[in-house]
mmCIF file of C-alpha atoms in Angstrom:
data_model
loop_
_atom_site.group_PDB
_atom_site.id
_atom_site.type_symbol
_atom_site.label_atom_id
_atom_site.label_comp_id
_atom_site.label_asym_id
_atom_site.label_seq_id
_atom_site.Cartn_x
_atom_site.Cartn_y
_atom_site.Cartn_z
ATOM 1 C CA UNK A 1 172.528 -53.735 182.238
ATOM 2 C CA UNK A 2 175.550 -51.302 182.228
ATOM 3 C CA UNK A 3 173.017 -48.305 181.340
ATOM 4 C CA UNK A 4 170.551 -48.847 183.900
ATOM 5 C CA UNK A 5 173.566 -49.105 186.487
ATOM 6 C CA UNK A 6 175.382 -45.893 185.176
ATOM 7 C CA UNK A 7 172.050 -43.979 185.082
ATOM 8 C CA UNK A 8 171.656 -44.779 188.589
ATOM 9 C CA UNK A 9 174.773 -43.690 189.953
ATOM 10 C CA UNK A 10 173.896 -40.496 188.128
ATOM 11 C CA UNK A 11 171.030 -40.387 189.689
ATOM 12 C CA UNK A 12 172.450 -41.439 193.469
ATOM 13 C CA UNK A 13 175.523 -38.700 192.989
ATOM 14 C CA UNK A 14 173.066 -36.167 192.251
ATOM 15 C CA UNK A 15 171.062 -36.610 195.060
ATOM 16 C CA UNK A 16 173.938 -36.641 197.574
ATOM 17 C CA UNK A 17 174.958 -33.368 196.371
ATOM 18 C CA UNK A 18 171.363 -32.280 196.677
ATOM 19 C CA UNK A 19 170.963 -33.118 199.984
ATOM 20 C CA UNK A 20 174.277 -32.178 200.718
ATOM 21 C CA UNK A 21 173.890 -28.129 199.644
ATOM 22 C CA UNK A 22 170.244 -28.099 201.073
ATOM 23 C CA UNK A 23 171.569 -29.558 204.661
ATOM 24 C CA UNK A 24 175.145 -27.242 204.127
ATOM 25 C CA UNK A 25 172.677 -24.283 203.267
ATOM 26 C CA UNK A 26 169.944 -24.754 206.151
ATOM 27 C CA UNK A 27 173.389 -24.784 209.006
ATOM 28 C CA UNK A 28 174.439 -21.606 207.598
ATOM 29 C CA UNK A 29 171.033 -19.946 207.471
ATOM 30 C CA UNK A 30 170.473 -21.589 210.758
ATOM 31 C CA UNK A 31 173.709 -20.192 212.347
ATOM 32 C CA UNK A 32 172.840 -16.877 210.799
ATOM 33 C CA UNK A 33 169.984 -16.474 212.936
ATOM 34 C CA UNK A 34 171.100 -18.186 215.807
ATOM 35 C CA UNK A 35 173.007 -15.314 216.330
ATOM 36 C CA UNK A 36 170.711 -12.967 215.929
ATOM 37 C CA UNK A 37 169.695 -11.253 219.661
ATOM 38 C CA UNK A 38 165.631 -10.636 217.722
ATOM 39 C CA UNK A 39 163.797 -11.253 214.668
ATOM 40 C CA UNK A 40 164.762 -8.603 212.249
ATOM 41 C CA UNK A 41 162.462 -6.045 211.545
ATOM 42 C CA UNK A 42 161.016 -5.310 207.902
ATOM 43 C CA UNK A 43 163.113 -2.927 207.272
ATOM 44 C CA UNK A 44 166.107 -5.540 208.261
ATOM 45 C CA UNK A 45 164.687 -8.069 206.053
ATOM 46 C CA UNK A 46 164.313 -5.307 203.157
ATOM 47 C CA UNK A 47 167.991 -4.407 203.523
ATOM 48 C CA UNK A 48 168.593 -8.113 203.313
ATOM 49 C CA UNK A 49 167.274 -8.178 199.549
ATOM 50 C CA UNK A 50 170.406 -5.571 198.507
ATOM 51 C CA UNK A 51 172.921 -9.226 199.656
ATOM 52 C CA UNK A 52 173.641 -10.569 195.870
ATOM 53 C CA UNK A 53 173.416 -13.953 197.206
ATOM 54 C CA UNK A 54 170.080 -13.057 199.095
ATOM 55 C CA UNK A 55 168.359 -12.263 195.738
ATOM 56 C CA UNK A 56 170.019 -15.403 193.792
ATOM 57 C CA UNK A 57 168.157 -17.824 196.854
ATOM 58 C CA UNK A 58 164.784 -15.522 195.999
ATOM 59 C CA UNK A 59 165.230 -16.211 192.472
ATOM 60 C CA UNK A 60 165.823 -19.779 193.060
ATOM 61 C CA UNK A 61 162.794 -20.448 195.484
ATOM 62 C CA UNK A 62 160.904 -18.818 193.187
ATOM 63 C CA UNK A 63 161.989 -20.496 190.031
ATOM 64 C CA UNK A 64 161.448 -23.884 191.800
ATOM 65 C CA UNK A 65 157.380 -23.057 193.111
ATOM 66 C CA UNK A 66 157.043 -22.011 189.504
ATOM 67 C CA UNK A 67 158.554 -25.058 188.395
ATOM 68 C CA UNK A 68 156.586 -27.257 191.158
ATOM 69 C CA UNK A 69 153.721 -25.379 189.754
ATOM 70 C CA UNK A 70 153.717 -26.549 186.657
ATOM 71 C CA UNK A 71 154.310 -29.862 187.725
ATOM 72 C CA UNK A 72 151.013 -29.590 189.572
ATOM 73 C CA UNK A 73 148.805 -28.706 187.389
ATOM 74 C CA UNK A 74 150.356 -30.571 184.085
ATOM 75 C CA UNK A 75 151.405 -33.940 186.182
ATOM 76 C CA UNK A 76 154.986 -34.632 187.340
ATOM 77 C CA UNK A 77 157.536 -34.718 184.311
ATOM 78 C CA UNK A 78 160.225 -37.655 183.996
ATOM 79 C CA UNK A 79 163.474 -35.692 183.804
ATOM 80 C CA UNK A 80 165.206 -38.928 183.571
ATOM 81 C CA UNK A 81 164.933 -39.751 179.866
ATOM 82 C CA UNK A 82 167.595 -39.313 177.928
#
């Protein structure tokens, strides 16, 4: 029915732009340290944590293993009820 075809294309569209940031994210990062002549050091990678945008990724990849945690250990979650 109409529902189950809208809810879909939800679904679809929000996948695309998913994948879509994650690939768009991983060239950056991936251009980043293409350019880089050797690994940073610590201390590099420490100054790295003062970038705004640095700390929001942290913050991210952190809320999403707690999030994938919980999944774990309380079984996956349907986040597509309405």
């Amino acid at each position: 029915d109409a529902y189950v075809v809208e809810k879909l294309a939800n679904v679809f569209e929000e996948v695309t732009a998913a994948a879509w940031m994650t690939g768009n994210a991983a060239r950056v990062a991936g251009d980043r340290v293409g350019e880089l002549k050797a690994p940073p050091s610590l201390m590099a990678l420490l100054r790295m944590s003062s970038e705004p945008d640095v700390r929001r990724g942290v913050a991210f990849a952190l809320s999403f293993a707690g999030a994938q945690g919980r999944q774990l250990n309380h079984g996956i979650a349907d986040h597509c009820e309405d």
